[in-house]
mmCIF file of C-alpha atoms in Angstrom:
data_model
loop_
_atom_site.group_PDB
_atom_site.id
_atom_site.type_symbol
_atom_site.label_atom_id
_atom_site.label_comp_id
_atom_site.label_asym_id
_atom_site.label_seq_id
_atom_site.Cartn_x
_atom_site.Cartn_y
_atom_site.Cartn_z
ATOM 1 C CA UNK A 1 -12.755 39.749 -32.488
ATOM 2 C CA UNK A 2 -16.538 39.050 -33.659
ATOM 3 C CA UNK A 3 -17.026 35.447 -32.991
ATOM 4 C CA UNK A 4 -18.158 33.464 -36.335
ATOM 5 C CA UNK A 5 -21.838 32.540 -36.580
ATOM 6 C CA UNK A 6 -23.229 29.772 -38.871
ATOM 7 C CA UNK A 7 -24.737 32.928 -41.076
ATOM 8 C CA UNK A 8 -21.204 33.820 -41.820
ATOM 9 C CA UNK A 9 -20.520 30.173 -43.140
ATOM 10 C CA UNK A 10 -23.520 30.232 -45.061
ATOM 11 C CA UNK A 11 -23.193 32.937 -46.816
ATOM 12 C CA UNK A 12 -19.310 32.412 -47.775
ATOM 13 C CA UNK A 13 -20.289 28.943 -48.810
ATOM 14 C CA UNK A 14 -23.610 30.301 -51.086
ATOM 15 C CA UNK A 15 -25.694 27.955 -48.987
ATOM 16 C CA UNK A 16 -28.450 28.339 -46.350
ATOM 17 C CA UNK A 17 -28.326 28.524 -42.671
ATOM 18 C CA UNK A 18 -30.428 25.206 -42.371
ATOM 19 C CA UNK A 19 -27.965 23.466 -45.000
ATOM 20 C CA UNK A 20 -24.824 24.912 -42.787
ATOM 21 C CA UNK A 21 -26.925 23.008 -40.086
ATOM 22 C CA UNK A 22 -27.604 19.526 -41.566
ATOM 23 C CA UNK A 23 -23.937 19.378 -42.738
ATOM 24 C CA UNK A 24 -23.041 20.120 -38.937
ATOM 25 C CA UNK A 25 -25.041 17.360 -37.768
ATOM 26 C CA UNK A 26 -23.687 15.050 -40.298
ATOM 27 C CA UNK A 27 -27.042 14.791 -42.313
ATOM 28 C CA UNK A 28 -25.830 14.381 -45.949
ATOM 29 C CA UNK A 29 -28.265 12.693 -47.342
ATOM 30 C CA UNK A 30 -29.730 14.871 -49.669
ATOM 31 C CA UNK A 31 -26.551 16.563 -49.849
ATOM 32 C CA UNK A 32 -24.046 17.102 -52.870
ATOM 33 C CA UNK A 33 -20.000 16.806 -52.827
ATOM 34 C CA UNK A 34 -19.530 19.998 -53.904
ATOM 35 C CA UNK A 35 -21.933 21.510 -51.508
ATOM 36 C CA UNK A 36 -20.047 19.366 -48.132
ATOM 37 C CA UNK A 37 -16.613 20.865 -49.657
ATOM 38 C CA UNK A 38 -17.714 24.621 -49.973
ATOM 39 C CA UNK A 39 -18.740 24.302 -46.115
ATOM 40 C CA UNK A 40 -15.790 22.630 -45.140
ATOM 41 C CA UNK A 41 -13.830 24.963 -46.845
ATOM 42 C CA UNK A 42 -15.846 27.979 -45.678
ATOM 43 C CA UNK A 43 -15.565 26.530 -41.897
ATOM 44 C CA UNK A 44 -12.047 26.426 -41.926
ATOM 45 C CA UNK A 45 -11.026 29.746 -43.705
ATOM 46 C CA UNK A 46 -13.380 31.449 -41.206
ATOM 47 C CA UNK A 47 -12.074 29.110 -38.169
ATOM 48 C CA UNK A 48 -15.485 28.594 -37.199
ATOM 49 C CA UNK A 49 -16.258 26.877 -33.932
ATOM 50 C CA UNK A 50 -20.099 25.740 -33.473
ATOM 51 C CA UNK A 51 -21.847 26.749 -30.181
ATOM 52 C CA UNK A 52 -21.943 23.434 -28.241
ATOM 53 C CA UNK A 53 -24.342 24.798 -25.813
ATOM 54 C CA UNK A 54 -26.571 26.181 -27.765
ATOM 55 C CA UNK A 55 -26.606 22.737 -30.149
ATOM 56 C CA UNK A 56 -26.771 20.671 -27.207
ATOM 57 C CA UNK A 57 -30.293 22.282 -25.552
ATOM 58 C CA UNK A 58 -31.697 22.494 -29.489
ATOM 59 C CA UNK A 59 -31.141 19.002 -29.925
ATOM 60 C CA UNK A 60 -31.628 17.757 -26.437
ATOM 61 C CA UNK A 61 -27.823 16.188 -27.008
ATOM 62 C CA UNK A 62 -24.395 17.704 -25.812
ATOM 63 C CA UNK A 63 -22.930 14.109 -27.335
ATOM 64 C CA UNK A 64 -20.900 14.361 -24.368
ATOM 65 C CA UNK A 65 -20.746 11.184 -21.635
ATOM 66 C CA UNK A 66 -19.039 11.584 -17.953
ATOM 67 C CA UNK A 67 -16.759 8.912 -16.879
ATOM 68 C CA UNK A 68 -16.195 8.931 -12.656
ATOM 69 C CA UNK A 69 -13.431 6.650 -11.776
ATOM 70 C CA UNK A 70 -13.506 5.564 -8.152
ATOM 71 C CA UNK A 71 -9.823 5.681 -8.016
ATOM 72 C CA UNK A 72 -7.577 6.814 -11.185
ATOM 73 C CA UNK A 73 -4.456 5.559 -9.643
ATOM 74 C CA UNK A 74 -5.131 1.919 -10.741
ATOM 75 C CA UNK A 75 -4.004 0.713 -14.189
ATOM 76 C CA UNK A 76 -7.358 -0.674 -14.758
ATOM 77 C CA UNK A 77 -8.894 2.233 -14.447
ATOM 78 C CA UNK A 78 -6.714 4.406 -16.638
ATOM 79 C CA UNK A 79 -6.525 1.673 -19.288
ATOM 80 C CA UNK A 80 -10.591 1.146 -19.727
ATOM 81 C CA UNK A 81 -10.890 4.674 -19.616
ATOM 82 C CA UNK A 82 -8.842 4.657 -23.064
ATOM 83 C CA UNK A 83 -11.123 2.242 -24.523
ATOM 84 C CA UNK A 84 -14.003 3.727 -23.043
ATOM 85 C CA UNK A 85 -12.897 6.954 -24.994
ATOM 86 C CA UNK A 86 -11.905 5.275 -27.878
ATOM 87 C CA UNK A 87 -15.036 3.579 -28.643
ATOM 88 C CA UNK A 88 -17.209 6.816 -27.597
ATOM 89 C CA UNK A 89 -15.046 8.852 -29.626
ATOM 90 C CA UNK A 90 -15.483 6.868 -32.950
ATOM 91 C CA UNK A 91 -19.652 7.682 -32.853
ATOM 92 C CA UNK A 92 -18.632 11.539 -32.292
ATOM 93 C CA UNK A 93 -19.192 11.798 -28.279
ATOM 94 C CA UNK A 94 -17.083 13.426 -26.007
ATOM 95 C CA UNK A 95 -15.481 11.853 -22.465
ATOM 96 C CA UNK A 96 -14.973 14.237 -19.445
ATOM 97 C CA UNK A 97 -13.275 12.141 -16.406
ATOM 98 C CA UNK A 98 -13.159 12.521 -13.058
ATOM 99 C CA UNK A 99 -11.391 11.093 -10.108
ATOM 100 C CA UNK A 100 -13.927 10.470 -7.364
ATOM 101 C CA UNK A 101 -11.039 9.402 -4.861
ATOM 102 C CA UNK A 102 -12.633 6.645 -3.075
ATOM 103 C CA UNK A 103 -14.627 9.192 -1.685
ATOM 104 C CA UNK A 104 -18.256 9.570 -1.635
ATOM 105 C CA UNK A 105 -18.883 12.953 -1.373
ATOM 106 C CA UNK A 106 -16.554 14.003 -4.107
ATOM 107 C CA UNK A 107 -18.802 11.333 -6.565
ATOM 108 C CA UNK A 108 -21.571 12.927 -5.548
ATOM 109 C CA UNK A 109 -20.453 16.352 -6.397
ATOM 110 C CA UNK A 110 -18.944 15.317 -9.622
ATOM 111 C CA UNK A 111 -22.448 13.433 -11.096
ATOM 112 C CA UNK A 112 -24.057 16.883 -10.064
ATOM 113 C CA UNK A 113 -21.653 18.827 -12.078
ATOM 114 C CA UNK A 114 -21.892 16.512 -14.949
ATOM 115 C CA UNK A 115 -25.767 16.550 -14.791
ATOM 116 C CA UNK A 116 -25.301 20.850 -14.838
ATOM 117 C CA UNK A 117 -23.642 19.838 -18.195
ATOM 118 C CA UNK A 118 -25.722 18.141 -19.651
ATOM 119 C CA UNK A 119 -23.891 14.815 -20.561
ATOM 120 C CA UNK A 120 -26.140 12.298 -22.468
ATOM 121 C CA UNK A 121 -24.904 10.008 -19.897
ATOM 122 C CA UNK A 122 -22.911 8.055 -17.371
ATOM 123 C CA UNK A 123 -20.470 5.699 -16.568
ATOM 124 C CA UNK A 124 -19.412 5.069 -12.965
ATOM 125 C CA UNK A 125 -17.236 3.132 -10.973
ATOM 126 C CA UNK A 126 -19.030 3.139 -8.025
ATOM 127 C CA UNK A 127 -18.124 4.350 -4.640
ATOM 128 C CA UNK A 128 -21.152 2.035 -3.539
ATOM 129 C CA UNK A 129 -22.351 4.583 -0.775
ATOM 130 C CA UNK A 130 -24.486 7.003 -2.512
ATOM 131 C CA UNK A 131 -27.372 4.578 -2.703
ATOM 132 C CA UNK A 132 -29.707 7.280 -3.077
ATOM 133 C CA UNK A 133 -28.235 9.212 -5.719
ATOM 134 C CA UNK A 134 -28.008 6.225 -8.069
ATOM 135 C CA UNK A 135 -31.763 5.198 -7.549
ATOM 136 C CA UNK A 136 -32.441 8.764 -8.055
ATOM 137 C CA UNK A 137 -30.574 8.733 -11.442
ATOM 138 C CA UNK A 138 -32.591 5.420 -12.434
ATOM 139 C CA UNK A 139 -36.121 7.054 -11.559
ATOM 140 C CA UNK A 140 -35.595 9.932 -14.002
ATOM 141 C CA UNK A 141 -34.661 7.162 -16.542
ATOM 142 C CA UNK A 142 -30.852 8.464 -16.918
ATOM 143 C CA UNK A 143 -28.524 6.501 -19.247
ATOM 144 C CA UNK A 144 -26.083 4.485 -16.447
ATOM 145 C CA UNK A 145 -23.680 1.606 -16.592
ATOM 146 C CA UNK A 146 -21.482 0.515 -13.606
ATOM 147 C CA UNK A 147 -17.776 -0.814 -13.854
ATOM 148 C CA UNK A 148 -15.991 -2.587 -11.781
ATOM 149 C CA UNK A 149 -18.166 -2.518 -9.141
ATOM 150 C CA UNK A 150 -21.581 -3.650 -8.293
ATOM 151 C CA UNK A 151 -24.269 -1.675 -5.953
ATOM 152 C CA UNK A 152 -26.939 -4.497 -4.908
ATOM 153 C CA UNK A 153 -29.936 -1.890 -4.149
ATOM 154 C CA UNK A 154 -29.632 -0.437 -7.272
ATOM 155 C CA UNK A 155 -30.221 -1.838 -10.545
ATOM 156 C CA UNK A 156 -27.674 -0.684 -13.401
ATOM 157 C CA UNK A 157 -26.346 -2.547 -16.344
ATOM 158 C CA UNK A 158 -23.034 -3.529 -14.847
ATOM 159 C CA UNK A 159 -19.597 -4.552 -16.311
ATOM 160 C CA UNK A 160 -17.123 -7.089 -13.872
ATOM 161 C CA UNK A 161 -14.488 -9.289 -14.014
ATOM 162 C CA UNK A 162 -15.845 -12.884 -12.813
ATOM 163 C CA UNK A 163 -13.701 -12.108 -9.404
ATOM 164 C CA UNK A 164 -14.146 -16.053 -8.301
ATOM 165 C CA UNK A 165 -13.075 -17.522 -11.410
ATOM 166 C CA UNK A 166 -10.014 -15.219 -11.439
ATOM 167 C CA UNK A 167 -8.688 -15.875 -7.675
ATOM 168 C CA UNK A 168 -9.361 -19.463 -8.556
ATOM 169 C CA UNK A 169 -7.134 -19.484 -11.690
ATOM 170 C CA UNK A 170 -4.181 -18.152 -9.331
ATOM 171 C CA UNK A 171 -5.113 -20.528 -6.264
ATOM 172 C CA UNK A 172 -4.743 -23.345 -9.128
ATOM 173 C CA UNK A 173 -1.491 -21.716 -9.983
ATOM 174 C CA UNK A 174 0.196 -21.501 -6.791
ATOM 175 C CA UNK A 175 -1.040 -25.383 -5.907
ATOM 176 C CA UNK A 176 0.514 -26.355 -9.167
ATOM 177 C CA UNK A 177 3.305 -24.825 -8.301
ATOM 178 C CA UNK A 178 3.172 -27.007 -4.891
ATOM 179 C CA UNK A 179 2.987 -23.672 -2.308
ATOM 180 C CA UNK A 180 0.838 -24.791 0.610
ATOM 181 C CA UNK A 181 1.158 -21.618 2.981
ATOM 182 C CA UNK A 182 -0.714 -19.008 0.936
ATOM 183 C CA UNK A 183 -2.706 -16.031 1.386
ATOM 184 C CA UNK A 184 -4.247 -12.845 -0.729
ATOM 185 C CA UNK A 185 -3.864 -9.143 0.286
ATOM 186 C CA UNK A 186 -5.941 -6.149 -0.908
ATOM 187 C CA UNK A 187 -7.164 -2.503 -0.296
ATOM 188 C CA UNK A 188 -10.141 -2.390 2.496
ATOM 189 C CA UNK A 189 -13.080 -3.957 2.459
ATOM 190 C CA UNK A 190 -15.079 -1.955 5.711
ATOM 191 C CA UNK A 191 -17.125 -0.416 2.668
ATOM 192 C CA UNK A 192 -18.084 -4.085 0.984
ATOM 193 C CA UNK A 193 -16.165 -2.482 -2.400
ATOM 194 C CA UNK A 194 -17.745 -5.801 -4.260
ATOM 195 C CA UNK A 195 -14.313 -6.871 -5.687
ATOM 196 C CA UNK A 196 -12.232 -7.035 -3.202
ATOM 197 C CA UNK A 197 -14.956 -8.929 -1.168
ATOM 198 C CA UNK A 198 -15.716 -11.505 -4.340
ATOM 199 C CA UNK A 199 -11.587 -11.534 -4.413
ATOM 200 C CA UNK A 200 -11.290 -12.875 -0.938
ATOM 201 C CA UNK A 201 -14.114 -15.270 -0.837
ATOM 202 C CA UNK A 202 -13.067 -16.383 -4.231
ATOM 203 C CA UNK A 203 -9.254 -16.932 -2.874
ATOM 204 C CA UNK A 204 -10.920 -19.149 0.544
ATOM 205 C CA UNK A 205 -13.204 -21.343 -1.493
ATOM 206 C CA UNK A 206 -10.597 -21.848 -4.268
ATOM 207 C CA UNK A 207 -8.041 -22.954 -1.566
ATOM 208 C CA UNK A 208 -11.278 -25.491 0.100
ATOM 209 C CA UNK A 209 -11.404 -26.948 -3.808
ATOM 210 C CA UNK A 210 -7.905 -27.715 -4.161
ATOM 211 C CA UNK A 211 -7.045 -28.685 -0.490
ATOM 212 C CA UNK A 212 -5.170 -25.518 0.767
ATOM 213 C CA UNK A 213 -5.421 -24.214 4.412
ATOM 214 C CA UNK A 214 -7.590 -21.139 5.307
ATOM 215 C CA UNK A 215 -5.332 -19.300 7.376
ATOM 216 C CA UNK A 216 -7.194 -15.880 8.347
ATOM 217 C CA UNK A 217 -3.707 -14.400 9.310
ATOM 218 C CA UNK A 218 -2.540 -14.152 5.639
ATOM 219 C CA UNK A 219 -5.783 -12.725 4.438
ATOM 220 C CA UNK A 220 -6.323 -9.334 5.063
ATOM 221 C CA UNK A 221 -8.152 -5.944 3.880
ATOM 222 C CA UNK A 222 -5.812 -3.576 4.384
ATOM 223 C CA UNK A 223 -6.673 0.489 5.114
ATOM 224 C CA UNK A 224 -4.822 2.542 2.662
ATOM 225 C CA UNK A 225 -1.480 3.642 4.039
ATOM 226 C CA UNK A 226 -1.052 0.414 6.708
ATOM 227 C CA UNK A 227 -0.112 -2.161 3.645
ATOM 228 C CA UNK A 228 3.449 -2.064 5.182
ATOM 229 C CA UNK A 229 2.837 -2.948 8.543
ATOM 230 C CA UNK A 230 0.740 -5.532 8.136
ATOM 231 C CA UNK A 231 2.901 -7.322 5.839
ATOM 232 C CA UNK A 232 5.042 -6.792 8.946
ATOM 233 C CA UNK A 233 2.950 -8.712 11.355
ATOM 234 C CA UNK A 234 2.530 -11.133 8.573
ATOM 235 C CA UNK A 235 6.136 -12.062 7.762
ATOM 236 C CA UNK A 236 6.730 -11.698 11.546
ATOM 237 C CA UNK A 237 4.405 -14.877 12.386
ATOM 238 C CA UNK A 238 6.168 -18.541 13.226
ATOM 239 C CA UNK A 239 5.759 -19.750 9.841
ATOM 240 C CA UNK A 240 5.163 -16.818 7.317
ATOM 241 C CA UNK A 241 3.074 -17.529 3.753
ATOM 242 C CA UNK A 242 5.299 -18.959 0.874
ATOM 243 C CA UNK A 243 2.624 -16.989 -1.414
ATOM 244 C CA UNK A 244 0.363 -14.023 -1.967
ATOM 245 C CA UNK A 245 -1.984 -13.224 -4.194
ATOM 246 C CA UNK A 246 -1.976 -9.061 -4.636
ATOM 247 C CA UNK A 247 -5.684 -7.920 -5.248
ATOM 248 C CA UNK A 248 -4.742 -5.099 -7.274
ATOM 249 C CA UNK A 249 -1.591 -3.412 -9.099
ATOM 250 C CA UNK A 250 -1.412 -0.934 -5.806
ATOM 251 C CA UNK A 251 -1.140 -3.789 -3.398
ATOM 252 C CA UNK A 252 1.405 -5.887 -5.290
ATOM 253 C CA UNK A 253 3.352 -2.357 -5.197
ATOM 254 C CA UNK A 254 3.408 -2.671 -1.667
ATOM 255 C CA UNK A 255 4.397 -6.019 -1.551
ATOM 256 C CA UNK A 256 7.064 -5.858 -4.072
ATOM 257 C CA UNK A 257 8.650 -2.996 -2.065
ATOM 258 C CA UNK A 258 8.400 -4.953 1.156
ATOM 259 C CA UNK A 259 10.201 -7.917 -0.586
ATOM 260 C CA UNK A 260 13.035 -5.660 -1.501
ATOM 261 C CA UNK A 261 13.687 -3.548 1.748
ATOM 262 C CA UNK A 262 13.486 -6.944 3.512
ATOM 263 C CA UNK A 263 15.481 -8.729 0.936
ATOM 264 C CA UNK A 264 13.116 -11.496 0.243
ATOM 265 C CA UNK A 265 13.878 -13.028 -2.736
ATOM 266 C CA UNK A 266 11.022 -13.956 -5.590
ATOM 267 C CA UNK A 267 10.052 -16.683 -5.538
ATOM 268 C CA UNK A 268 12.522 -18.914 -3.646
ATOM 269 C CA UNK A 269 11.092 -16.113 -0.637
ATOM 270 C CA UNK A 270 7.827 -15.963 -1.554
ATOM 271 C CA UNK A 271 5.721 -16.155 -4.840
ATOM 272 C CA UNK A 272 3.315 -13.593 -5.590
ATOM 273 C CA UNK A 273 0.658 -13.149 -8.423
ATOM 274 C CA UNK A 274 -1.270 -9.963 -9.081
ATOM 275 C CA UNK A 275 -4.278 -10.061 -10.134
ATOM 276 C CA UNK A 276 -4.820 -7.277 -13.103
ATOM 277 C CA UNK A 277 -1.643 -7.669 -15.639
ATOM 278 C CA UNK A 278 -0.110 -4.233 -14.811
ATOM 279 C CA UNK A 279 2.136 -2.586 -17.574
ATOM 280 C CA UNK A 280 5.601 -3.497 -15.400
ATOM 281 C CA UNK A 281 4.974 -7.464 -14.698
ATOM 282 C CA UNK A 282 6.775 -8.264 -17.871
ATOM 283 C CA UNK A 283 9.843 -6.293 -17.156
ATOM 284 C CA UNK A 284 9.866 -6.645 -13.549
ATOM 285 C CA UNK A 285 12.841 -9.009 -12.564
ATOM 286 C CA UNK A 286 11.431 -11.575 -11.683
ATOM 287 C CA UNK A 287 8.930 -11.511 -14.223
ATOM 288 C CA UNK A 288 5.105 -11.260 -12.173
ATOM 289 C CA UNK A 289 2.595 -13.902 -12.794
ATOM 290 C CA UNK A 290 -0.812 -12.443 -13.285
ATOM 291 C CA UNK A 291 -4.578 -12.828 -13.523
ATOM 292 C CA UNK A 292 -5.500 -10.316 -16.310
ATOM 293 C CA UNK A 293 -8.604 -8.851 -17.356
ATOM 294 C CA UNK A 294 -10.091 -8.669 -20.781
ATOM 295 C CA UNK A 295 -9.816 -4.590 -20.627
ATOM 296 C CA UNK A 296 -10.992 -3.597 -24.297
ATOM 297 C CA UNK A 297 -13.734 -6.050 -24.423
ATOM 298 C CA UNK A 298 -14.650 -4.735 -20.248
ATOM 299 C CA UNK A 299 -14.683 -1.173 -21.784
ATOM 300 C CA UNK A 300 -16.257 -1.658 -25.130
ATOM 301 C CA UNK A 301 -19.660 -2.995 -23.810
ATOM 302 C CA UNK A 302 -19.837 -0.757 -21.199
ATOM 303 C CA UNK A 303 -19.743 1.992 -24.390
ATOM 304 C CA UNK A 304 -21.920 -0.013 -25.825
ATOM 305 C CA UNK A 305 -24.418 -0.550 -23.749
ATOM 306 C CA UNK A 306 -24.786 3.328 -22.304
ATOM 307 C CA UNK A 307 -24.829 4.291 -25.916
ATOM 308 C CA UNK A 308 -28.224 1.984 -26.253
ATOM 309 C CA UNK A 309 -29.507 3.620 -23.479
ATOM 310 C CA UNK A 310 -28.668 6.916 -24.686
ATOM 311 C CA UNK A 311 -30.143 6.406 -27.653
ATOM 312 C CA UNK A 312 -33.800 5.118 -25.940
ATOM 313 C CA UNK A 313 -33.561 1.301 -26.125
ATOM 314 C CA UNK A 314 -35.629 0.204 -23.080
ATOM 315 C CA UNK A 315 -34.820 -3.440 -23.456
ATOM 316 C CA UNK A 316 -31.482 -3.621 -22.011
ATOM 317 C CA UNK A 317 -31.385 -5.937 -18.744
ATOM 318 C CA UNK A 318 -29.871 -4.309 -15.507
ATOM 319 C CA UNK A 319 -27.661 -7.454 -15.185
ATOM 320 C CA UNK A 320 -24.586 -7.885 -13.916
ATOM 321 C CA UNK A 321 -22.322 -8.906 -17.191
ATOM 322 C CA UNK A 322 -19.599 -10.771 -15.967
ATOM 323 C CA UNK A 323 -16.376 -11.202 -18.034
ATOM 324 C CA UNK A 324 -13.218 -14.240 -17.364
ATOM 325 C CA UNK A 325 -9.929 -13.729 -16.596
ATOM 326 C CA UNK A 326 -6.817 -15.113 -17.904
ATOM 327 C CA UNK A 327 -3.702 -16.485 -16.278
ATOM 328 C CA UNK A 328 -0.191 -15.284 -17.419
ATOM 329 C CA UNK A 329 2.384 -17.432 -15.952
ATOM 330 C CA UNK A 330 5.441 -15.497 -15.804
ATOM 331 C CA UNK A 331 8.465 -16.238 -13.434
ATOM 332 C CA UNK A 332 7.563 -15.042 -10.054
ATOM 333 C CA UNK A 333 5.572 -17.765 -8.643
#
């Protein structure tokens, strides 16, 4: 079939090409009602689709923003990614994702395939490794904002949780709550992945503030796949931790699983609160205590902000924004 052109629309719509144009664009300013309907009407009789390339190198625009998620598997990162979308989608821009893996050299071939496509911008979750590639991106003035995770040679707008205030809020929990043997488990940290660093050293000074032992044997960065046998060698030890804090919805999986092939009870066994307040904590039995983060709000700003920067405002700071957590005390600690 002959594809549609804009001359086609034009001339069923008894307009000009230019006017077919400016109503594509969404300039109707000097345009009337009945003029926007005949188009509209003309575009969908005809099932006309407009070249996206072709707009995209006229106007220097493909209104179209890449979103690489270091690892997709995490509720976090699936649920910003909705608001992320959400808000981008409302001012008519377009979200293509990709799943970096936790793996460098996959990042780096997915911002070079999103650069071949032209997207306005960025928004990363860093794998923190390709140092050079980021700087690169911030000499030729791209629009980029970091979630999640900070990179401390390069400076990006970046969007956190406050990771200190947050393992405080649970150490304050579980002291409350009068456990004394406590300790915090999360994914690796042999690549200094900012959170889960912050996370730990926010969990040891939290227990110095309220009087809790350090005890190095119940903290741990765990490689992915050895979760299980460390909690092994954990619960294995003379006198075991009454309490962990899970650093993230994939760890507290592994824990939770562990409790139940072992058949330790929560929390007369041992309490546990997960930091990010993943979909199942409410239904879980026990309920699971969390530390949640302030998703929409995370994944609005970061919109917000690359949108700025997309649209030339020089004035933005390269800070790290920060946001709090919240408790939400539930049954399992």
């Amino acid at each position: 079939m002959k594809r549609v052109t804009m001359a086609d629309v034009a001339q069923k719509a008894n307009v000009s090409k230019s006017t077919v144009s400016q109503f594509l664009n969404q300039r109707y300013e000097f345009m009337g009602v009945k003029t926007k309907q005949r188009i509209e009407k003309a575009i969908e009789e005809l099932g006309y689709q407009p070249n996206m390339i072709a707009r995209s190198l006229k106007q220097k625009s493909s209104t179209t923003v890449g979103v690489i998620v270091a690892n997709i598997s995490h509720e976090f990162s699936t649920r910003i990614i909705q608001v992320i979308e959400h808000s981008l989608h409302q001012l008519n821009y377009h979200v293509i994702v990709c799943n970096a893996e936790d793996n460098p050299e996959k990042e780096k071939k997915y911002i070079d395939m999103l650069l071949a496509k032209q997207v306005d911008g960025l928004i990363i979750f860093p794998t923190s490794t390709n140092v050079n590639v980021y700087n690169e991106l911030n000499v030729q003035d791209f629009p980029l904002v970091f979630i999640d995770r900070f990179v401390p040679e390069v400076e990006v707008p970046t969007i956190m949780l406050d990771n200190k205030q947050a393992l405080c809020l649970a150490v304050k929990e579980l002291d409350r709550a009068g456990y004394e043997r406590v300790g915090i488990l999360t994914n690796s940290t042999i690549f200094n992945v900012a959170p889960r660093v912050e996370r730990i050293e926010g969990f040891k000074q939290a227990c110095r503030k309220y009087g809790l032992p350090v005890d190095e044997t119940f903290i741990r960065g765990v490689e992915t796949g050895k979760m299980t046998e460390e909690l092994r060698g954990i619960f294995q030890s003379h006198e075991p931790p009454e309490a962990l804090v899970a650093g993230n919805d994939l760890v507290l999986m592994d824990i939770l699983k562990y409790a139940r092939d072992h058949h330790l009870r929560i929390p007369d066994d041992l309490a546990i609160i997960a930091v990010d307040d993943v979909s199942f904590s409410s239904i879980y039995n026990p309920a699971i205590t969390t530390i949640a983060q302030p998703i929409e709000k995370m994944g609005e700003k970061a919109s917000e902000i690359l949108i700025e920067k997309i649209l030339g405002n020089k004035n933005i700071e390269k800070d790290i924004i920060r946001f709090p957590a919240a408790l939400v005390k539930r049954s399992s600690c």
